[in-house]
Amino acid sequence: MNYSAGGSPLLARSNGSIYNVIIIAFIIIGLLTLIYFLFKKFKSSHETAEWLEAEKNRITKPADVKRLCSENNFSKHEQELLWEMCRVCEFPNIYYNFHSMDKISDLFFKYYNILKEKGFTEDKLFDFFMLRGKMEKARSHTAKLSSTKNILEETTIFYINKEREQFPFTLVKNDKNFLKLEIPGFFENYPHKPKELERILFTFKSSVGMTYNFVSRVIRYEKNEDKLYMYIAHSHNLNTQAHRQYQREFINDSCTFSSVSVINQKKENVYVASPKKFPAQLKNISAGGCCIHTKLPIKENQLICIFFPSLGINEMTIGQIRHTRKAGDGIYALHIQFIKINKSVMNQIFAFVYKFEL
């Protein structure tokens, strides 16, 4: 800068280097400001409704699948399968359509039909169903409800009595002041019908598969055109259940079961089912277990062999009774966990639960 000890201020002012530094500084500041405004403009252009709609409708890219799987802790194998599904079915941006239950269902149905045409192994089909369940879990955790005011009409809401029996009611109107439920006609003379102003327990499954419990008060009953309705108050205290490993389906159909003995051969358990079968009613089922109603008060931890002919399953499925409870006069509910089940049987149950035809 030529301005040191002994130097002249006049000489320093005559040196143009200092002006060059100032000019360069202004240029840098100007460039940074320009970059900032260009970034702001670019970001705002990517937040417009038109851009988002175009991004949502374009065909899925590998980066979209990778981003979705990374955020939801999917395995590499699950990521590869999901990309194959999106690529083959030319599915619109999976990252933006992930929360659309209808679109995701369409994707799985389309790919399932492709699998059927090409022929699939039990392992391939099992991976397919496991990915379906994994996506439902991930989606449900990002769309939690905070109030019964958010429940969609036509949702099935189960009333749970003191004996833990569940009765399906249908939500026909969600008003800001109440929920209007259509209830079975026999409740008009049901001896254990909840009284007006009584607080009772309900459970329901949201549109994304999350299960909720809540307590509400009965406001009143109404009968109109041979239909019976229950009005209940809103609740802002919804408790989510721990998401089951496998999705279950409620059903009311016949099944049979028999006792099981265990023989240890070469350090492996061999299960032998008794030829004598007992009738029961299948109340719900998943690939991990089921609930049946029977007149036999079987103790917990007992092993039984179950057959589901109504589902086209006649193979031996071994289960352990985890919980036994009374479900009415002379009826016992057995909550069963499967401990030995073929992958092909699990696929049949998956197909039933997810409404696929094998």
mmCIF file of C-alpha atoms in Angstrom:
data_model
loop_
_atom_site.group_PDB
_atom_site.id
_atom_site.type_symbol
_atom_site.label_atom_id
_atom_site.label_comp_id
_atom_site.label_asym_id
_atom_site.label_seq_id
_atom_site.Cartn_x
_atom_site.Cartn_y
_atom_site.Cartn_z
ATOM 1 C CA MET A 1 0.000 0.000 0.000
ATOM 2 C CA ASN A 2 3.109 2.169 0.162
ATOM 3 C CA TYR A 3 1.987 3.644 3.469
ATOM 4 C CA SER A 4 4.500 2.626 6.104
ATOM 5 C CA ALA A 5 6.546 4.330 8.766
ATOM 6 C CA GLY A 6 8.405 7.245 7.250
ATOM 7 C CA GLY A 7 6.188 7.237 4.184
ATOM 8 C CA SER A 8 4.150 10.184 2.963
ATOM 9 C CA PRO A 9 0.294 10.307 3.134
ATOM 10 C CA LEU A 10 0.400 12.053 -0.217
ATOM 11 C CA LEU A 11 2.214 9.084 -1.757
ATOM 12 C CA ALA A 12 -0.331 6.677 -0.207
ATOM 13 C CA ARG A 13 -3.251 8.577 -1.741
ATOM 14 C CA SER A 14 -1.576 8.499 -5.108
ATOM 15 C CA ASN A 15 -1.294 4.671 -4.977
ATOM 16 C CA GLY A 16 -4.305 3.094 -6.839
ATOM 17 C CA SER A 17 -4.048 -0.318 -5.124
ATOM 18 C CA ILE A 18 -6.301 0.712 -2.263
ATOM 19 C CA TYR A 19 -9.065 1.637 -4.713
ATOM 20 C CA ASN A 20 -8.728 -1.758 -6.429
ATOM 21 C CA VAL A 21 -9.319 -3.518 -3.093
ATOM 22 C CA ILE A 22 -12.438 -1.457 -2.463
ATOM 23 C CA ILE A 23 -13.765 -2.168 -5.977
ATOM 24 C CA ILE A 24 -13.121 -5.920 -5.613
ATOM 25 C CA ALA A 25 -14.901 -5.900 -2.236
ATOM 26 C CA PHE A 26 -17.951 -4.211 -3.793
ATOM 27 C CA ILE A 27 -17.939 -6.723 -6.673
ATOM 28 C CA ILE A 28 -17.855 -9.664 -4.239
ATOM 29 C CA ILE A 29 -20.682 -8.183 -2.163
ATOM 30 C CA GLY A 30 -22.673 -7.568 -5.331
ATOM 31 C CA LEU A 31 -22.150 -11.149 -6.522
ATOM 32 C CA LEU A 32 -23.174 -12.582 -3.159
ATOM 33 C CA THR A 33 -26.278 -10.403 -3.140
ATOM 34 C CA LEU A 34 -27.154 -11.510 -6.696
ATOM 35 C CA ILE A 35 -26.652 -15.169 -5.776
ATOM 36 C CA TYR A 36 -28.867 -14.724 -2.712
ATOM 37 C CA PHE A 37 -31.721 -13.191 -4.715
ATOM 38 C CA LEU A 38 -31.382 -15.815 -7.462
ATOM 39 C CA PHE A 39 -31.557 -18.564 -4.824
ATOM 40 C CA LYS A 40 -34.642 -16.942 -3.283
ATOM 41 C CA LYS A 41 -36.275 -16.745 -6.709
ATOM 42 C CA PHE A 42 -35.369 -20.355 -7.505
ATOM 43 C CA LYS A 43 -36.734 -21.546 -4.158
ATOM 44 C CA SER A 44 -39.982 -19.596 -4.535
ATOM 45 C CA SER A 45 -40.473 -20.963 -8.049
ATOM 46 C CA HIS A 46 -40.226 -24.484 -6.573
ATOM 47 C CA GLU A 47 -42.942 -23.702 -4.051
ATOM 48 C CA THR A 48 -45.614 -22.672 -6.515
ATOM 49 C CA ALA A 49 -48.719 -24.799 -6.923
ATOM 50 C CA GLU A 50 -47.883 -25.359 -10.596
ATOM 51 C CA TRP A 51 -44.366 -26.651 -9.846
ATOM 52 C CA LEU A 52 -45.552 -28.910 -7.042
ATOM 53 C CA GLU A 53 -48.297 -30.350 -9.230
ATOM 54 C CA ALA A 54 -45.850 -31.026 -12.058
ATOM 55 C CA GLU A 55 -43.399 -32.610 -9.610
ATOM 56 C CA LYS A 56 -46.166 -34.769 -8.169
ATOM 57 C CA ASN A 57 -47.293 -36.057 -11.556
ATOM 58 C CA ARG A 58 -43.950 -36.818 -13.166
ATOM 59 C CA ILE A 59 -42.724 -40.416 -13.317
ATOM 60 C CA THR A 60 -40.777 -41.637 -10.289
ATOM 61 C CA LYS A 61 -36.982 -41.413 -10.436
ATOM 62 C CA PRO A 62 -34.514 -43.574 -8.462
ATOM 63 C CA ALA A 63 -33.659 -40.506 -6.366
ATOM 64 C CA ASP A 64 -37.310 -40.200 -5.265
ATOM 65 C CA VAL A 65 -37.342 -43.800 -4.031
ATOM 66 C CA LYS A 66 -33.980 -43.382 -2.312
ATOM 67 C CA ARG A 67 -35.128 -40.224 -0.535
ATOM 68 C CA LEU A 68 -38.366 -41.846 0.665
ATOM 69 C CA CYS A 69 -36.650 -45.015 1.849
ATOM 70 C CA SER A 70 -33.909 -43.066 3.625
ATOM 71 C CA GLU A 71 -36.423 -40.975 5.571
ATOM 72 C CA ASN A 72 -38.380 -44.075 6.639
ATOM 73 C CA ASN A 73 -35.492 -46.459 7.352
ATOM 74 C CA PHE A 74 -36.310 -48.942 4.597
ATOM 75 C CA SER A 75 -33.722 -51.625 3.896
ATOM 76 C CA LYS A 76 -31.720 -51.718 0.676
ATOM 77 C CA HIS A 77 -33.726 -54.742 -0.462
ATOM 78 C CA GLU A 78 -37.010 -52.900 0.206
ATOM 79 C CA GLN A 79 -35.695 -49.890 -1.707
ATOM 80 C CA GLU A 80 -34.807 -52.075 -4.699
ATOM 81 C CA LEU A 81 -38.227 -53.729 -4.707
ATOM 82 C CA LEU A 82 -40.042 -50.385 -4.432
ATOM 83 C CA TRP A 83 -38.007 -48.940 -7.321
ATOM 84 C CA GLU A 84 -38.802 -52.008 -9.438
ATOM 85 C CA MET A 85 -42.508 -51.536 -8.722
ATOM 86 C CA CYS A 86 -42.448 -47.826 -9.574
ATOM 87 C CA ARG A 87 -40.391 -48.397 -12.730
ATOM 88 C CA VAL A 88 -42.493 -51.262 -14.097
ATOM 89 C CA CYS A 89 -45.814 -49.564 -13.291
ATOM 90 C CA GLU A 90 -44.591 -46.079 -14.362
ATOM 91 C CA PHE A 91 -45.850 -44.727 -11.069
ATOM 92 C CA PRO A 92 -45.993 -40.949 -10.525
ATOM 93 C CA ASN A 93 -43.506 -39.476 -8.043
ATOM 94 C CA ILE A 94 -43.598 -41.897 -5.100
ATOM 95 C CA TYR A 95 -42.163 -39.284 -2.726
ATOM 96 C CA TYR A 96 -45.084 -36.896 -3.238
ATOM 97 C CA ASN A 97 -47.767 -39.585 -3.599
ATOM 98 C CA PHE A 98 -46.656 -41.653 -0.633
ATOM 99 C CA HIS A 99 -49.509 -40.375 1.562
ATOM 100 C CA SER A 100 -52.227 -41.116 -0.993
ATOM 101 C CA MET A 101 -53.723 -44.401 0.179
ATOM 102 C CA ASP A 102 -55.653 -44.905 -3.066
ATOM 103 C CA LYS A 103 -52.621 -44.368 -5.307
ATOM 104 C CA ILE A 104 -50.377 -46.617 -3.227
ATOM 105 C CA SER A 105 -53.045 -49.332 -3.274
ATOM 106 C CA ASP A 106 -53.273 -49.011 -7.059
ATOM 107 C CA LEU A 107 -49.498 -49.399 -7.313
ATOM 108 C CA PHE A 108 -49.521 -52.633 -5.309
ATOM 109 C CA PHE A 109 -52.497 -54.070 -7.197
ATOM 110 C CA LYS A 110 -50.898 -53.310 -10.567
ATOM 111 C CA TYR A 111 -47.589 -54.849 -9.598
ATOM 112 C CA TYR A 112 -49.359 -57.830 -8.038
ATOM 113 C CA ASN A 113 -51.122 -58.544 -11.344
ATOM 114 C CA ILE A 114 -47.765 -58.329 -13.108
ATOM 115 C CA LEU A 115 -46.333 -60.835 -10.629
ATOM 116 C CA LYS A 116 -49.237 -63.198 -11.293
ATOM 117 C CA GLU A 117 -48.699 -63.033 -15.057
ATOM 118 C CA LYS A 118 -44.964 -63.685 -14.787
ATOM 119 C CA GLY A 119 -45.313 -66.230 -12.010
ATOM 120 C CA PHE A 120 -43.940 -65.624 -8.556
ATOM 121 C CA THR A 121 -42.188 -67.567 -5.836
ATOM 122 C CA GLU A 122 -43.497 -67.626 -2.273
ATOM 123 C CA ASP A 123 -40.406 -65.652 -1.203
ATOM 124 C CA LYS A 124 -41.039 -62.935 -3.804
ATOM 125 C CA LEU A 125 -44.691 -62.684 -2.779
ATOM 126 C CA PHE A 126 -43.760 -62.587 0.903
ATOM 127 C CA ASP A 127 -41.340 -59.684 0.308
ATOM 128 C CA PHE A 128 -44.077 -57.897 -1.634
ATOM 129 C CA PHE A 129 -46.567 -58.156 1.249
ATOM 130 C CA MET A 130 -43.944 -57.207 3.843
ATOM 131 C CA LEU A 131 -43.152 -54.033 1.887
ATOM 132 C CA ARG A 132 -46.866 -53.229 1.803
ATOM 133 C CA GLY A 133 -47.033 -53.465 5.591
ATOM 134 C CA LYS A 134 -43.841 -51.443 6.041
ATOM 135 C CA MET A 135 -45.220 -48.609 3.917
ATOM 136 C CA GLU A 136 -48.485 -48.552 5.859
ATOM 137 C CA LYS A 137 -46.617 -48.266 9.143
ATOM 138 C CA ALA A 138 -44.449 -45.431 7.844
ATOM 139 C CA ARG A 139 -47.446 -43.562 6.456
ATOM 140 C CA SER A 140 -49.524 -43.957 9.618
ATOM 141 C CA HIS A 141 -46.863 -42.409 11.850
ATOM 142 C CA THR A 142 -46.873 -39.192 9.815
ATOM 143 C CA ALA A 143 -50.629 -38.616 9.901
ATOM 144 C CA LYS A 144 -51.766 -38.870 13.511
ATOM 145 C CA LEU A 145 -55.212 -37.570 14.480
ATOM 146 C CA SER A 146 -55.647 -35.258 17.462
ATOM 147 C CA SER A 147 -59.440 -35.261 17.788
ATOM 148 C CA THR A 148 -62.509 -37.291 16.852
ATOM 149 C CA LYS A 149 -63.522 -34.266 14.769
ATOM 150 C CA ASN A 150 -61.004 -35.520 12.181
ATOM 151 C CA ILE A 151 -62.550 -38.990 11.758
ATOM 152 C CA LEU A 152 -63.929 -39.538 8.274
ATOM 153 C CA GLU A 153 -67.589 -40.396 7.870
ATOM 154 C CA GLU A 154 -68.334 -44.057 7.019
ATOM 155 C CA THR A 155 -65.510 -45.115 9.342
ATOM 156 C CA THR A 156 -66.257 -48.230 11.391
ATOM 157 C CA ILE A 157 -65.945 -47.442 15.102
ATOM 158 C CA PHE A 158 -65.962 -50.379 17.506
ATOM 159 C CA TYR A 159 -67.666 -50.078 20.900
ATOM 160 C CA ILE A 160 -65.768 -52.151 23.514
ATOM 161 C CA ASN A 161 -67.818 -53.366 26.471
ATOM 162 C CA LYS A 162 -66.558 -54.372 29.904
ATOM 163 C CA GLU A 163 -66.044 -57.968 28.731
ATOM 164 C CA ARG A 164 -63.793 -56.617 25.945
ATOM 165 C CA GLU A 165 -66.268 -57.617 23.243
ATOM 166 C CA GLN A 166 -66.235 -55.360 20.195
ATOM 167 C CA PHE A 167 -69.372 -54.184 18.384
ATOM 168 C CA PRO A 168 -69.019 -52.427 15.010
ATOM 169 C CA PHE A 169 -70.803 -49.070 14.674
ATOM 170 C CA THR A 170 -70.752 -46.877 11.558
ATOM 171 C CA LEU A 171 -70.033 -43.151 11.700
ATOM 172 C CA VAL A 172 -72.779 -41.595 9.566
ATOM 173 C CA LYS A 173 -72.272 -37.959 10.572
ATOM 174 C CA ASN A 174 -69.364 -36.065 12.086
ATOM 175 C CA ASP A 175 -70.817 -32.807 13.373
ATOM 176 C CA LYS A 176 -68.822 -30.148 15.207
ATOM 177 C CA ASN A 177 -70.878 -30.928 18.322
ATOM 178 C CA PHE A 178 -71.250 -34.726 18.160
ATOM 179 C CA LEU A 179 -70.631 -38.017 16.363
ATOM 180 C CA LYS A 180 -73.692 -39.820 15.031
ATOM 181 C CA LEU A 181 -73.210 -43.603 14.945
ATOM 182 C CA GLU A 182 -75.486 -46.150 13.306
ATOM 183 C CA ILE A 183 -75.646 -49.127 15.643
ATOM 184 C CA PRO A 184 -77.060 -52.675 15.304
ATOM 185 C CA GLY A 185 -80.800 -52.956 15.773
ATOM 186 C CA PHE A 186 -80.531 -55.518 18.559
ATOM 187 C CA PHE A 187 -78.981 -52.835 20.772
ATOM 188 C CA GLU A 188 -82.443 -51.380 21.335
ATOM 189 C CA ASN A 189 -83.217 -54.287 23.671
ATOM 190 C CA TYR A 190 -79.647 -55.288 24.507
ATOM 191 C CA PRO A 191 -79.449 -55.821 28.297
ATOM 192 C CA HIS A 192 -75.968 -54.273 28.476
ATOM 193 C CA LYS A 193 -76.728 -51.274 26.243
ATOM 194 C CA PRO A 194 -74.772 -48.224 27.478
ATOM 195 C CA LYS A 195 -76.939 -45.705 29.298
ATOM 196 C CA GLU A 196 -77.244 -42.077 28.309
ATOM 197 C CA LEU A 197 -74.429 -39.925 29.796
ATOM 198 C CA GLU A 198 -72.363 -43.074 30.433
ATOM 199 C CA ARG A 199 -68.697 -42.939 29.442
ATOM 200 C CA ILE A 200 -67.679 -45.860 27.205
ATOM 201 C CA LEU A 201 -64.637 -47.048 25.271
ATOM 202 C CA PHE A 202 -64.265 -47.016 21.477
ATOM 203 C CA THR A 203 -61.590 -48.016 18.995
ATOM 204 C CA PHE A 204 -61.203 -47.359 15.269
ATOM 205 C CA LYS A 205 -58.659 -47.494 12.491
ATOM 206 C CA SER A 206 -57.881 -44.328 10.550
ATOM 207 C CA SER A 207 -57.673 -44.128 6.758
ATOM 208 C CA VAL A 208 -53.896 -44.616 6.950
ATOM 209 C CA GLY A 209 -54.109 -47.693 9.155
ATOM 210 C CA MET A 210 -53.360 -46.221 12.598
ATOM 211 C CA THR A 211 -55.479 -47.689 15.420
ATOM 212 C CA TYR A 212 -56.882 -45.307 18.057
ATOM 213 C CA ASN A 213 -58.729 -45.722 21.354
ATOM 214 C CA PHE A 214 -60.862 -43.040 22.966
ATOM 215 C CA VAL A 215 -63.460 -42.647 25.695
ATOM 216 C CA SER A 216 -66.648 -40.713 25.033
ATOM 217 C CA ARG A 217 -69.985 -40.024 26.683
ATOM 218 C CA VAL A 218 -73.296 -41.207 25.233
ATOM 219 C CA ILE A 219 -75.480 -38.171 24.561
ATOM 220 C CA ARG A 220 -78.680 -39.868 23.408
ATOM 221 C CA TYR A 221 -80.253 -42.520 21.186
ATOM 222 C CA GLU A 222 -82.462 -42.022 18.158
ATOM 223 C CA LYS A 223 -84.572 -44.384 16.065
ATOM 224 C CA ASN A 224 -85.456 -43.358 12.536
ATOM 225 C CA GLU A 225 -86.820 -45.507 9.691
ATOM 226 C CA ASP A 226 -86.012 -48.764 11.469
ATOM 227 C CA LYS A 227 -82.423 -47.631 12.052
ATOM 228 C CA LEU A 228 -80.958 -47.050 15.480
ATOM 229 C CA TYR A 229 -78.442 -44.288 16.148
ATOM 230 C CA MET A 230 -76.201 -43.356 19.055
ATOM 231 C CA TYR A 231 -74.980 -39.788 19.537
ATOM 232 C CA ILE A 232 -71.691 -39.416 21.393
ATOM 233 C CA ALA A 233 -69.566 -36.443 22.413
ATOM 234 C CA HIS A 234 -66.278 -35.545 20.758
ATOM 235 C CA SER A 235 -62.988 -36.477 22.367
ATOM 236 C CA HIS A 236 -59.663 -34.679 22.068
ATOM 237 C CA ASN A 237 -57.792 -37.446 23.845
ATOM 238 C CA LEU A 238 -57.014 -40.105 21.240
ATOM 239 C CA ASN A 239 -54.617 -42.828 22.308
ATOM 240 C CA THR A 240 -52.727 -44.638 19.600
ATOM 241 C CA GLN A 241 -52.089 -48.336 19.922
ATOM 242 C CA ALA A 242 -48.648 -49.732 19.302
ATOM 243 C CA HIS A 243 -48.714 -50.645 15.634
ATOM 244 C CA ARG A 244 -48.950 -54.377 15.162
ATOM 245 C CA GLN A 245 -46.274 -56.124 13.178
ATOM 246 C CA TYR A 246 -48.884 -57.328 10.697
ATOM 247 C CA GLN A 247 -52.180 -55.789 9.669
ATOM 248 C CA ARG A 248 -55.210 -57.767 10.813
ATOM 249 C CA GLU A 249 -58.680 -58.179 9.378
ATOM 250 C CA PHE A 250 -61.904 -58.619 11.345
ATOM 251 C CA ILE A 251 -64.008 -61.573 10.269
ATOM 252 C CA ASN A 252 -66.805 -63.728 11.621
ATOM 253 C CA ASP A 253 -66.440 -67.170 10.108
ATOM 254 C CA SER A 254 -66.011 -70.768 11.179
ATOM 255 C CA CYS A 255 -62.703 -72.495 11.846
ATOM 256 C CA THR A 256 -61.522 -75.577 13.692
ATOM 257 C CA PHE A 257 -58.692 -76.369 16.066
ATOM 258 C CA SER A 258 -57.165 -79.348 17.816
ATOM 259 C CA SER A 259 -54.739 -79.976 20.657
ATOM 260 C CA VAL A 260 -51.030 -80.350 19.962
ATOM 261 C CA SER A 261 -48.312 -82.475 21.480
ATOM 262 C CA VAL A 262 -44.606 -81.718 21.072
ATOM 263 C CA ILE A 263 -41.958 -84.335 20.370
ATOM 264 C CA ASN A 264 -38.295 -83.392 20.513
ATOM 265 C CA GLN A 265 -36.332 -85.077 17.719
ATOM 266 C CA LYS A 266 -32.664 -84.296 17.112
ATOM 267 C CA LYS A 267 -32.930 -81.066 19.109
ATOM 268 C CA GLU A 268 -35.902 -79.921 17.000
ATOM 269 C CA ASN A 269 -39.528 -79.740 18.076
ATOM 270 C CA VAL A 270 -41.986 -81.781 16.059
ATOM 271 C CA TYR A 271 -45.631 -80.773 16.496
ATOM 272 C CA VAL A 272 -48.255 -83.504 16.328
ATOM 273 C CA ALA A 273 -51.890 -82.421 16.074
ATOM 274 C CA SER A 274 -54.688 -84.517 17.515
ATOM 275 C CA PRO A 275 -57.133 -85.847 14.891
ATOM 276 C CA LYS A 276 -60.035 -84.612 17.026
ATOM 277 C CA LYS A 277 -61.113 -81.150 15.914
ATOM 278 C CA PHE A 278 -63.224 -78.626 17.783
ATOM 279 C CA PRO A 279 -65.410 -75.941 16.163
ATOM 280 C CA ALA A 280 -64.751 -72.242 16.764
ATOM 281 C CA GLN A 281 -65.485 -68.802 15.332
ATOM 282 C CA LEU A 282 -62.670 -66.816 13.761
ATOM 283 C CA LYS A 283 -62.970 -63.164 14.853
ATOM 284 C CA ASN A 284 -59.829 -61.580 13.424
ATOM 285 C CA ILE A 285 -56.645 -62.732 11.759
ATOM 286 C CA SER A 286 -53.225 -61.496 10.663
ATOM 287 C CA ALA A 287 -50.085 -63.185 9.408
ATOM 288 C CA GLY A 288 -48.851 -63.198 13.001
ATOM 289 C CA GLY A 289 -51.865 -64.547 14.860
ATOM 290 C CA CYS A 290 -55.627 -64.582 15.300
ATOM 291 C CA CYS A 291 -58.497 -64.449 17.765
ATOM 292 C CA ILE A 292 -61.086 -67.227 17.958
ATOM 293 C CA HIS A 293 -64.186 -67.741 20.096
ATOM 294 C CA THR A 294 -64.888 -71.161 21.562
ATOM 295 C CA LYS A 295 -66.864 -72.798 24.365
ATOM 296 C CA LEU A 296 -63.704 -74.393 25.747
ATOM 297 C CA PRO A 297 -61.907 -72.453 28.525
ATOM 298 C CA ILE A 298 -58.414 -73.346 27.355
ATOM 299 C CA LYS A 299 -55.612 -72.059 29.559
ATOM 300 C CA GLU A 300 -53.012 -69.582 28.385
ATOM 301 C CA ASN A 301 -49.678 -70.742 26.920
ATOM 302 C CA GLN A 302 -51.256 -73.922 25.540
ATOM 303 C CA LEU A 303 -50.401 -74.934 21.962
ATOM 304 C CA ILE A 304 -53.171 -75.603 19.459
ATOM 305 C CA CYS A 305 -53.370 -76.394 15.764
ATOM 306 C CA ILE A 306 -55.770 -74.187 13.774
ATOM 307 C CA PHE A 307 -57.387 -74.721 10.379
ATOM 308 C CA PHE A 308 -59.070 -71.968 8.317
ATOM 309 C CA PRO A 309 -61.114 -73.745 5.602
ATOM 310 C CA SER A 310 -63.167 -70.605 4.891
ATOM 311 C CA LEU A 311 -59.930 -68.904 3.789
ATOM 312 C CA GLY A 312 -58.865 -71.905 1.747
ATOM 313 C CA ILE A 313 -56.194 -72.784 4.344
ATOM 314 C CA ASN A 314 -56.163 -76.405 5.426
ATOM 315 C CA GLU A 315 -52.489 -76.699 6.293
ATOM 316 C CA MET A 316 -51.446 -77.213 9.894
ATOM 317 C CA THR A 317 -50.776 -73.897 11.621
ATOM 318 C CA ILE A 318 -49.451 -74.028 15.173
ATOM 319 C CA GLY A 319 -50.266 -71.248 17.590
ATOM 320 C CA GLN A 320 -49.759 -70.459 21.261
ATOM 321 C CA ILE A 321 -52.578 -68.995 23.344
ATOM 322 C CA ARG A 322 -51.257 -65.716 24.724
ATOM 323 C CA HIS A 323 -54.449 -64.568 26.439
ATOM 324 C CA THR A 324 -57.804 -66.134 27.330
ATOM 325 C CA ARG A 325 -60.799 -64.047 28.381
ATOM 326 C CA LYS A 326 -64.543 -64.411 28.732
ATOM 327 C CA ALA A 327 -66.419 -63.075 25.723
ATOM 328 C CA GLY A 328 -70.000 -63.700 26.861
ATOM 329 C CA ASP A 329 -72.134 -66.447 28.341
ATOM 330 C CA GLY A 330 -70.138 -69.650 28.023
ATOM 331 C CA ILE A 331 -67.895 -68.202 25.316
ATOM 332 C CA TYR A 332 -64.145 -67.682 25.598
ATOM 333 C CA ALA A 333 -61.922 -65.561 23.379
ATOM 334 C CA LEU A 334 -58.516 -67.061 22.657
ATOM 335 C CA HIS A 335 -55.836 -64.632 21.463
ATOM 336 C CA ILE A 336 -53.309 -66.716 19.572
ATOM 337 C CA GLN A 337 -49.809 -66.067 18.296
ATOM 338 C CA PHE A 338 -48.588 -68.245 15.438
ATOM 339 C CA ILE A 339 -45.296 -69.975 16.260
ATOM 340 C CA LYS A 340 -45.067 -72.372 13.311
ATOM 341 C CA ILE A 341 -46.598 -71.273 10.032
ATOM 342 C CA ASN A 342 -45.552 -71.857 6.431
ATOM 343 C CA LYS A 343 -44.638 -68.864 4.309
ATOM 344 C CA SER A 344 -47.277 -69.940 1.780
ATOM 345 C CA VAL A 345 -49.947 -69.809 4.514
ATOM 346 C CA MET A 346 -48.745 -66.361 5.585
ATOM 347 C CA ASN A 347 -49.073 -65.224 1.968
ATOM 348 C CA GLN A 348 -52.635 -66.550 1.852
ATOM 349 C CA ILE A 349 -53.467 -64.591 4.999
ATOM 350 C CA PHE A 350 -51.750 -61.476 3.633
ATOM 351 C CA ALA A 351 -53.820 -61.811 0.451
ATOM 352 C CA PHE A 352 -57.033 -62.055 2.480
ATOM 353 C CA VAL A 353 -56.161 -59.088 4.714
ATOM 354 C CA TYR A 354 -55.108 -56.847 1.800
ATOM 355 C CA LYS A 355 -57.957 -58.043 -0.463
ATOM 356 C CA PHE A 356 -55.799 -59.710 -3.138
ATOM 357 C CA GLU A 357 -56.869 -62.790 -5.067
ATOM 358 C CA LEU A 358 -54.323 -65.587 -5.217
#
